Amino acid sequence: MPHEIEKEALSAFLDQELAPAEHERIQAHLAACADCQGYLARIRSVSGVVKRHGRHALPPTVEAVALAEVSAAARRRRLKSLAGAVAVAVCVTVAGAIALKRFMPGLFAQVQGMISGAANSLGR
Amino acid sequence: MAYNLALRLTGERAEAEDLSQDALVRAVRAWPSFRGESDPGTWLYRIVVNAWKNRLRDRAARRADSLDALEQEPAGAEPGPDGAAERGDERRRLEKALSRLAPEERAVLVLRELDGRSYAEIAAALDLPLGTVKSRLARAREQLAVLLAPEEKKDAA
């Protein structure tokens, strides 16, 4: 059985979140410890399963609410908040961007820079 | 991702939808006062977490029986022609295992695995010390490793 401390270190090692000295220590330890190697393999596998199967699609109702809120912000005609509202909606759903591009192309062009910046940090 | 975080915090689809909608409306309205003190993603996650905490405070926290609901949900991606049954199986096993974790453990897990956030970003998003993120993530993975161990290797105790 891996010692208690190494489980946490191995998890952080997997994510490359250890400080360089600690990373090297674990790396050296792994070379000599079959138990820790095995544990690392198991959590790597588990990490893969979560990545492959853990994501749920955004429900249409949530998407609809996001777009409705953006439309409401557009009706209020406060451009600063609209740009942000669009950025948020786009980060939530690609469909939001498509809808905006189709129906309000001028506005879409205006907020494109902010959208790509915000979307990159939000991820999908 | 906001929805996936909401889903893993609540452990239950209907509540997660409510929570996501709540959080998104707040985010859209609060955007004008966002000053860039964090990246927008982290900011949105914090809104989700705060909305979730508010809900817990407002009523007794009930652990919804999420098992059936999340296991039944079809895969987020389009199902391929082959292997769909196996994927469904794996997905069900995963949902069952995830339902055994605490919401806080699921939250760090999804932000790391599904959104690739660094520990520092997860700490900011969930308002946790860095050490707690590290230990909670390790604990979540440890539990999943046990719960998802291949069937034939498990001994009857």
mmCIF file of C-alpha atoms in Angstrom:
data_model
loop_
_atom_site.group_PDB
_atom_site.id
_atom_site.type_symbol
_atom_site.label_atom_id
_atom_site.label_comp_id
_atom_site.label_asym_id
_atom_site.label_seq_id
_atom_site.Cartn_x
_atom_site.Cartn_y
_atom_site.Cartn_z
ATOM 1 C CA MET A 1 0.000 0.000 0.000
ATOM 2 C CA PRO A 2 1.326 3.440 -0.783
ATOM 3 C CA HIS A 3 2.069 5.535 2.296
ATOM 4 C CA GLU A 4 -0.527 8.198 3.016
ATOM 5 C CA ILE A 5 1.621 11.164 2.111
ATOM 6 C CA GLU A 6 2.581 9.853 -1.271
ATOM 7 C CA LYS A 7 -1.054 9.606 -2.411
ATOM 8 C CA GLU A 8 -1.419 13.349 -2.264
ATOM 9 C CA ALA A 9 2.006 13.949 -3.745
ATOM 10 C CA LEU A 10 1.294 11.489 -6.553
ATOM 11 C CA SER A 11 -1.980 13.198 -7.336
ATOM 12 C CA ALA A 12 -0.193 16.541 -7.530
ATOM 13 C CA PHE A 13 2.607 14.903 -9.504
ATOM 14 C CA LEU A 14 0.029 13.719 -12.024
ATOM 15 C CA ASP A 15 -1.076 17.322 -12.447
ATOM 16 C CA GLN A 16 2.492 18.635 -12.492
ATOM 17 C CA GLU A 17 1.618 20.856 -9.584
ATOM 18 C CA LEU A 18 4.598 20.000 -7.398
ATOM 19 C CA ALA A 19 7.430 22.413 -6.810
ATOM 20 C CA PRO A 20 10.481 21.403 -8.868
ATOM 21 C CA ALA A 21 12.421 19.892 -5.965
ATOM 22 C CA GLU A 22 9.423 17.874 -4.792
ATOM 23 C CA HIS A 23 8.680 16.813 -8.355
ATOM 24 C CA GLU A 24 12.189 15.452 -8.713
ATOM 25 C CA ARG A 25 11.961 13.676 -5.384
ATOM 26 C CA ILE A 26 8.761 11.914 -6.407
ATOM 27 C CA GLN A 27 10.118 11.092 -9.824
ATOM 28 C CA ALA A 28 13.172 9.464 -8.253
ATOM 29 C CA HIS A 29 10.966 7.662 -5.737
ATOM 30 C CA LEU A 30 8.730 6.308 -8.487
ATOM 31 C CA ALA A 31 11.691 4.728 -10.199
ATOM 32 C CA ALA A 32 12.193 2.550 -7.142
ATOM 33 C CA CYS A 33 8.681 2.034 -5.803
ATOM 34 C CA ALA A 34 6.303 -0.338 -7.548
ATOM 35 C CA ASP A 35 3.456 0.480 -5.155
ATOM 36 C CA CYS A 36 3.568 4.165 -5.991
ATOM 37 C CA GLN A 37 3.913 3.418 -9.682
ATOM 38 C CA GLY A 38 0.794 1.290 -9.469
ATOM 39 C CA TYR A 39 -1.116 3.950 -7.575
ATOM 40 C CA LEU A 40 -0.104 6.621 -10.073
ATOM 41 C CA ALA A 41 -1.324 4.398 -12.898
ATOM 42 C CA ARG A 42 -4.675 3.914 -11.161
ATOM 43 C CA ILE A 43 -5.317 7.588 -10.559
ATOM 44 C CA ARG A 44 -4.189 8.395 -14.077
ATOM 45 C CA SER A 45 -6.751 5.907 -15.336
ATOM 46 C CA VAL A 46 -9.447 7.369 -13.099
ATOM 47 C CA SER A 47 -8.585 10.844 -14.320
ATOM 48 C CA GLY A 48 -9.067 9.584 -17.876
ATOM 49 C CA VAL A 49 -12.455 8.082 -17.091
ATOM 50 C CA VAL A 50 -13.698 11.348 -15.625
ATOM 51 C CA LYS A 51 -12.444 13.284 -18.628
ATOM 52 C CA ARG A 52 -14.073 10.880 -21.077
ATOM 53 C CA HIS A 53 -17.385 10.298 -19.353
ATOM 54 C CA GLY A 54 -17.845 12.972 -16.738
ATOM 55 C CA ARG A 55 -19.078 15.828 -18.870
ATOM 56 C CA HIS A 56 -22.777 16.491 -19.271
ATOM 57 C CA ALA A 57 -24.238 18.484 -22.087
ATOM 58 C CA LEU A 58 -25.683 21.849 -21.244
ATOM 59 C CA PRO A 59 -29.446 21.446 -20.956
ATOM 60 C CA PRO A 60 -31.446 23.454 -23.484
ATOM 61 C CA THR A 61 -33.351 25.172 -20.691
ATOM 62 C CA VAL A 62 -30.171 26.609 -19.206
ATOM 63 C CA GLU A 63 -29.047 27.756 -22.627
ATOM 64 C CA ALA A 64 -32.443 29.368 -23.225
ATOM 65 C CA VAL A 65 -32.250 31.264 -19.956
ATOM 66 C CA ALA A 66 -28.754 32.520 -20.768
ATOM 67 C CA LEU A 67 -29.865 33.778 -24.185
ATOM 68 C CA ALA A 68 -33.028 35.326 -22.754
ATOM 69 C CA GLU A 69 -30.963 37.228 -20.243
ATOM 70 C CA VAL A 70 -28.676 38.482 -22.998
ATOM 71 C CA SER A 71 -31.707 39.617 -25.016
ATOM 72 C CA ALA A 72 -33.050 41.407 -21.972
ATOM 73 C CA ALA A 73 -29.723 43.163 -21.543
ATOM 74 C CA ALA A 74 -29.795 44.103 -25.245
ATOM 75 C CA ARG A 75 -33.261 45.591 -24.838
ATOM 76 C CA ARG A 76 -31.971 47.677 -21.967
ATOM 77 C CA ARG A 77 -29.442 48.972 -24.513
ATOM 78 C CA ARG A 78 -26.564 49.212 -22.116
ATOM 79 C CA LEU A 79 -23.741 48.326 -24.427
ATOM 80 C CA LYS A 80 -21.107 47.731 -21.761
ATOM 81 C CA SER A 81 -23.227 45.196 -19.945
ATOM 82 C CA LEU A 82 -24.402 43.730 -23.240
ATOM 83 C CA ALA A 83 -20.865 43.007 -24.337
ATOM 84 C CA GLY A 84 -20.261 41.193 -21.083
ATOM 85 C CA ALA A 85 -23.619 39.487 -21.197
ATOM 86 C CA VAL A 86 -22.801 38.227 -24.674
ATOM 87 C CA ALA A 87 -19.382 37.084 -23.529
ATOM 88 C CA VAL A 88 -20.952 35.113 -20.713
ATOM 89 C CA ALA A 89 -23.627 33.629 -22.938
ATOM 90 C CA VAL A 90 -21.070 32.670 -25.546
ATOM 91 C CA CYS A 91 -18.925 31.053 -22.957
ATOM 92 C CA VAL A 92 -21.924 29.043 -21.933
ATOM 93 C CA THR A 93 -22.989 28.055 -25.380
ATOM 94 C CA VAL A 94 -21.638 28.215 -28.859
ATOM 95 C CA ALA A 95 -25.225 28.499 -30.057
ATOM 96 C CA GLY A 96 -25.396 31.900 -28.389
ATOM 97 C CA ALA A 97 -22.627 33.175 -30.629
ATOM 98 C CA ILE A 98 -24.259 31.720 -33.728
ATOM 99 C CA ALA A 99 -27.598 33.306 -32.880
ATOM 100 C CA LEU A 100 -26.004 36.671 -32.222
ATOM 101 C CA LYS A 101 -23.981 36.589 -35.408
ATOM 102 C CA ARG A 102 -27.072 35.851 -37.425
ATOM 103 C CA PHE A 103 -29.383 38.376 -35.863
ATOM 104 C CA MET A 104 -27.097 41.189 -34.780
ATOM 105 C CA PRO A 105 -24.005 40.989 -36.970
ATOM 106 C CA GLY A 106 -22.824 44.517 -36.277
ATOM 107 C CA LEU A 107 -22.928 44.006 -32.545
ATOM 108 C CA PHE A 108 -21.263 40.633 -32.869
ATOM 109 C CA ALA A 109 -18.356 42.208 -34.708
ATOM 110 C CA GLN A 110 -18.006 44.821 -31.980
ATOM 111 C CA VAL A 111 -17.746 42.398 -29.112
ATOM 112 C CA GLN A 112 -15.712 39.739 -30.876
ATOM 113 C CA GLY A 113 -12.464 40.630 -29.170
ATOM 114 C CA MET A 114 -13.957 40.470 -25.715
ATOM 115 C CA ILE A 115 -15.740 37.247 -26.568
ATOM 116 C CA SER A 116 -12.625 35.390 -27.627
ATOM 117 C CA GLY A 117 -10.748 36.577 -24.578
ATOM 118 C CA ALA A 118 -13.479 35.613 -22.167
ATOM 119 C CA ALA A 119 -14.310 32.393 -23.974
ATOM 120 C CA ASN A 120 -10.714 31.244 -23.830
ATOM 121 C CA SER A 121 -10.530 31.697 -20.114
ATOM 122 C CA LEU A 122 -13.910 30.162 -19.460
ATOM 123 C CA GLY A 123 -13.303 27.194 -21.654
ATOM 124 C CA ARG A 124 -16.123 24.887 -22.577
ATOM 125 C CA MET B 1 -18.569 24.206 -17.550
ATOM 126 C CA ALA B 2 -20.653 26.292 -15.198
ATOM 127 C CA TYR B 3 -23.373 23.705 -15.618
ATOM 128 C CA ASN B 4 -20.986 20.827 -14.997
ATOM 129 C CA LEU B 5 -19.803 22.485 -11.800
ATOM 130 C CA ALA B 6 -23.397 23.074 -10.723
ATOM 131 C CA LEU B 7 -24.190 19.454 -11.519
ATOM 132 C CA ARG B 8 -21.360 18.117 -9.405
ATOM 133 C CA LEU B 9 -22.106 20.451 -6.514
ATOM 134 C CA THR B 10 -25.776 19.536 -6.376
ATOM 135 C CA GLY B 11 -25.415 15.927 -7.535
ATOM 136 C CA GLU B 12 -28.759 16.192 -9.208
ATOM 137 C CA ARG B 13 -29.878 17.420 -12.617
ATOM 138 C CA ALA B 14 -33.013 19.452 -11.872
ATOM 139 C CA GLU B 15 -31.317 21.340 -9.068
ATOM 140 C CA ALA B 16 -28.242 21.869 -11.229
ATOM 141 C CA GLU B 17 -30.373 23.432 -13.948
ATOM 142 C CA ASP B 18 -31.957 25.800 -11.431
ATOM 143 C CA LEU B 19 -28.591 26.629 -9.990
ATOM 144 C CA SER B 20 -26.991 27.223 -13.407
ATOM 145 C CA GLN B 21 -29.804 29.470 -14.516
ATOM 146 C CA ASP B 22 -29.647 31.378 -11.251
ATOM 147 C CA ALA B 23 -25.886 31.789 -11.562
ATOM 148 C CA LEU B 24 -25.956 32.801 -15.232
ATOM 149 C CA VAL B 25 -28.589 35.452 -14.647
ATOM 150 C CA ARG B 26 -26.521 36.821 -11.762
ATOM 151 C CA ALA B 27 -23.403 36.762 -13.919
ATOM 152 C CA VAL B 28 -24.989 38.620 -16.810
ATOM 153 C CA ARG B 29 -26.316 41.289 -14.462
ATOM 154 C CA ALA B 30 -23.114 41.545 -12.453
ATOM 155 C CA TRP B 31 -20.798 41.769 -15.454
ATOM 156 C CA PRO B 32 -20.682 45.596 -15.487
ATOM 157 C CA SER B 33 -19.124 45.551 -12.037
ATOM 158 C CA PHE B 34 -16.568 42.884 -12.926
ATOM 159 C CA ARG B 35 -13.194 44.549 -12.597
ATOM 160 C CA GLY B 36 -10.939 41.812 -13.892
ATOM 161 C CA GLU B 37 -9.661 40.840 -10.462
ATOM 162 C CA SER B 38 -9.778 37.257 -11.694
ATOM 163 C CA ASP B 39 -10.300 35.703 -15.092
ATOM 164 C CA PRO B 40 -13.960 35.533 -16.185
ATOM 165 C CA GLY B 41 -14.057 31.751 -15.802
ATOM 166 C CA THR B 42 -13.004 31.829 -12.177
ATOM 167 C CA TRP B 43 -15.416 34.696 -11.583
ATOM 168 C CA LEU B 44 -18.294 32.671 -13.021
ATOM 169 C CA TYR B 45 -17.367 29.621 -10.962
ATOM 170 C CA ARG B 46 -17.442 31.714 -7.804
ATOM 171 C CA ILE B 47 -20.919 32.936 -8.679
ATOM 172 C CA VAL B 48 -22.033 29.324 -9.073
ATOM 173 C CA VAL B 49 -20.455 28.312 -5.762
ATOM 174 C CA ASN B 50 -21.911 31.286 -3.881
ATOM 175 C CA ALA B 51 -25.348 30.640 -5.323
ATOM 176 C CA TRP B 52 -25.032 27.019 -4.264
ATOM 177 C CA LYS B 53 -23.991 27.964 -0.727
ATOM 178 C CA ASN B 54 -26.932 30.350 -0.499
ATOM 179 C CA ARG B 55 -29.271 27.537 -1.412
ATOM 180 C CA LEU B 56 -27.798 25.282 1.233
ATOM 181 C CA ARG B 57 -28.227 28.007 3.816
ATOM 182 C CA ASP B 58 -31.813 28.694 2.842
ATOM 183 C CA ARG B 59 -33.029 25.226 3.418
ATOM 184 C CA ALA B 60 -31.842 22.035 5.055
ATOM 185 C CA ALA B 61 -29.305 20.453 2.757
ATOM 186 C CA ARG B 62 -30.879 17.387 1.310
ATOM 187 C CA ARG B 63 -28.808 14.845 -0.477
ATOM 188 C CA ALA B 64 -30.927 14.156 -3.508
ATOM 189 C CA ASP B 65 -30.892 10.605 -4.681
ATOM 190 C CA SER B 66 -28.980 11.432 -7.814
ATOM 191 C CA LEU B 67 -28.041 7.904 -8.715
ATOM 192 C CA ASP B 68 -30.881 7.084 -11.072
ATOM 193 C CA ALA B 69 -31.087 10.514 -12.664
ATOM 194 C CA LEU B 70 -27.460 10.912 -13.669
ATOM 195 C CA GLU B 71 -26.975 7.300 -14.585
ATOM 196 C CA GLN B 72 -29.899 7.472 -16.980
ATOM 197 C CA GLU B 73 -28.836 10.615 -18.753
ATOM 198 C CA PRO B 74 -27.582 10.032 -22.279
ATOM 199 C CA ALA B 75 -23.967 10.810 -23.084
ATOM 200 C CA GLY B 76 -23.158 14.462 -23.635
ATOM 201 C CA ALA B 77 -21.353 13.760 -26.898
ATOM 202 C CA GLU B 78 -23.112 12.214 -29.832
ATOM 203 C CA PRO B 79 -23.026 8.436 -29.337
ATOM 204 C CA GLY B 80 -20.912 6.624 -31.913
ATOM 205 C CA PRO B 81 -22.133 3.618 -33.819
ATOM 206 C CA ASP B 82 -19.947 1.170 -31.935
ATOM 207 C CA GLY B 83 -19.034 0.930 -28.301
ATOM 208 C CA ALA B 84 -22.052 2.923 -27.248
ATOM 209 C CA ALA B 85 -23.174 0.235 -24.862
ATOM 210 C CA GLU B 86 -19.752 0.016 -23.252
ATOM 211 C CA ARG B 87 -19.583 3.779 -22.942
ATOM 212 C CA GLY B 88 -22.994 3.787 -21.340
ATOM 213 C CA ASP B 89 -21.787 1.185 -18.887
ATOM 214 C CA GLU B 90 -18.647 3.095 -18.032
ATOM 215 C CA ARG B 91 -20.652 6.255 -17.697
ATOM 216 C CA ARG B 92 -23.105 4.620 -15.324
ATOM 217 C CA ARG B 93 -20.295 3.240 -13.212
ATOM 218 C CA LEU B 94 -18.689 6.648 -13.083
ATOM 219 C CA GLU B 95 -21.903 8.418 -12.080
ATOM 220 C CA LYS B 96 -22.504 5.843 -9.386
ATOM 221 C CA ALA B 97 -18.986 6.357 -8.076
ATOM 222 C CA LEU B 98 -19.260 10.143 -8.242
ATOM 223 C CA SER B 99 -22.479 10.105 -6.276
ATOM 224 C CA ARG B 100 -20.489 8.628 -3.385
ATOM 225 C CA LEU B 101 -18.179 11.630 -3.222
ATOM 226 C CA ALA B 102 -18.893 14.815 -1.330
ATOM 227 C CA PRO B 103 -20.000 17.820 -3.421
ATOM 228 C CA GLU B 104 -16.789 19.640 -2.592
ATOM 229 C CA GLU B 105 -14.745 16.691 -3.801
ATOM 230 C CA ARG B 106 -16.685 16.493 -7.036
ATOM 231 C CA ALA B 107 -16.265 20.217 -7.560
ATOM 232 C CA VAL B 108 -12.448 20.139 -7.438
ATOM 233 C CA LEU B 109 -12.467 17.043 -9.594
ATOM 234 C CA VAL B 110 -14.488 18.518 -12.431
ATOM 235 C CA LEU B 111 -12.652 21.809 -12.448
ATOM 236 C CA ARG B 112 -9.408 19.892 -12.757
ATOM 237 C CA GLU B 113 -10.380 17.070 -15.116
ATOM 238 C CA LEU B 114 -12.980 18.751 -17.311
ATOM 239 C CA ASP B 115 -11.673 22.280 -17.338
ATOM 240 C CA GLY B 116 -7.948 21.703 -16.813
ATOM 241 C CA ARG B 117 -7.734 24.394 -14.146
ATOM 242 C CA SER B 118 -4.548 24.786 -12.143
ATOM 243 C CA TYR B 119 -4.711 24.260 -8.386
ATOM 244 C CA ALA B 120 -4.388 28.008 -7.887
ATOM 245 C CA GLU B 121 -7.321 28.656 -10.215
ATOM 246 C CA ILE B 122 -9.442 26.014 -8.505
ATOM 247 C CA ALA B 123 -8.550 27.539 -5.132
ATOM 248 C CA ALA B 124 -9.693 30.942 -6.365
ATOM 249 C CA ALA B 125 -12.845 29.586 -7.969
ATOM 250 C CA LEU B 126 -13.939 27.594 -4.928
ATOM 251 C CA ASP B 127 -12.522 29.958 -2.323
ATOM 252 C CA LEU B 128 -10.297 27.316 -0.768
ATOM 253 C CA PRO B 129 -6.703 27.223 0.428
ATOM 254 C CA LEU B 130 -4.339 25.646 -2.086
ATOM 255 C CA GLY B 131 -3.549 22.800 0.306
ATOM 256 C CA THR B 132 -7.227 21.932 0.588
ATOM 257 C CA VAL B 133 -7.556 21.760 -3.197
ATOM 258 C CA LYS B 134 -4.584 19.436 -3.349
ATOM 259 C CA SER B 135 -5.785 17.117 -0.586
ATOM 260 C CA ARG B 136 -9.411 17.140 -1.704
ATOM 261 C CA LEU B 137 -8.469 16.254 -5.272
ATOM 262 C CA ALA B 138 -6.193 13.482 -4.072
ATOM 263 C CA ARG B 139 -8.965 12.138 -1.862
ATOM 264 C CA ALA B 140 -11.509 12.256 -4.699
ATOM 265 C CA ARG B 141 -9.162 10.309 -6.963
ATOM 266 C CA GLU B 142 -8.325 7.821 -4.246
ATOM 267 C CA GLN B 143 -11.987 7.079 -3.670
ATOM 268 C CA LEU B 144 -12.720 6.794 -7.371
ATOM 269 C CA ALA B 145 -9.774 4.448 -7.812
ATOM 270 C CA VAL B 146 -11.323 2.130 -5.231
ATOM 271 C CA LEU B 147 -14.882 2.488 -6.552
ATOM 272 C CA LEU B 148 -13.891 2.030 -10.190
ATOM 273 C CA ALA B 149 -11.502 -0.850 -9.605
ATOM 274 C CA PRO B 150 -12.131 -3.672 -12.061
ATOM 275 C CA GLU B 151 -14.869 -5.926 -10.728
ATOM 276 C CA GLU B 152 -12.872 -9.117 -10.820
ATOM 277 C CA LYS B 153 -10.221 -7.721 -8.530
ATOM 278 C CA LYS B 154 -12.613 -6.910 -5.712
ATOM 279 C CA ASP B 155 -12.750 -9.535 -2.987
ATOM 280 C CA ALA B 156 -15.840 -10.201 -0.960
ATOM 281 C CA ALA B 157 -14.716 -8.988 2.462
#
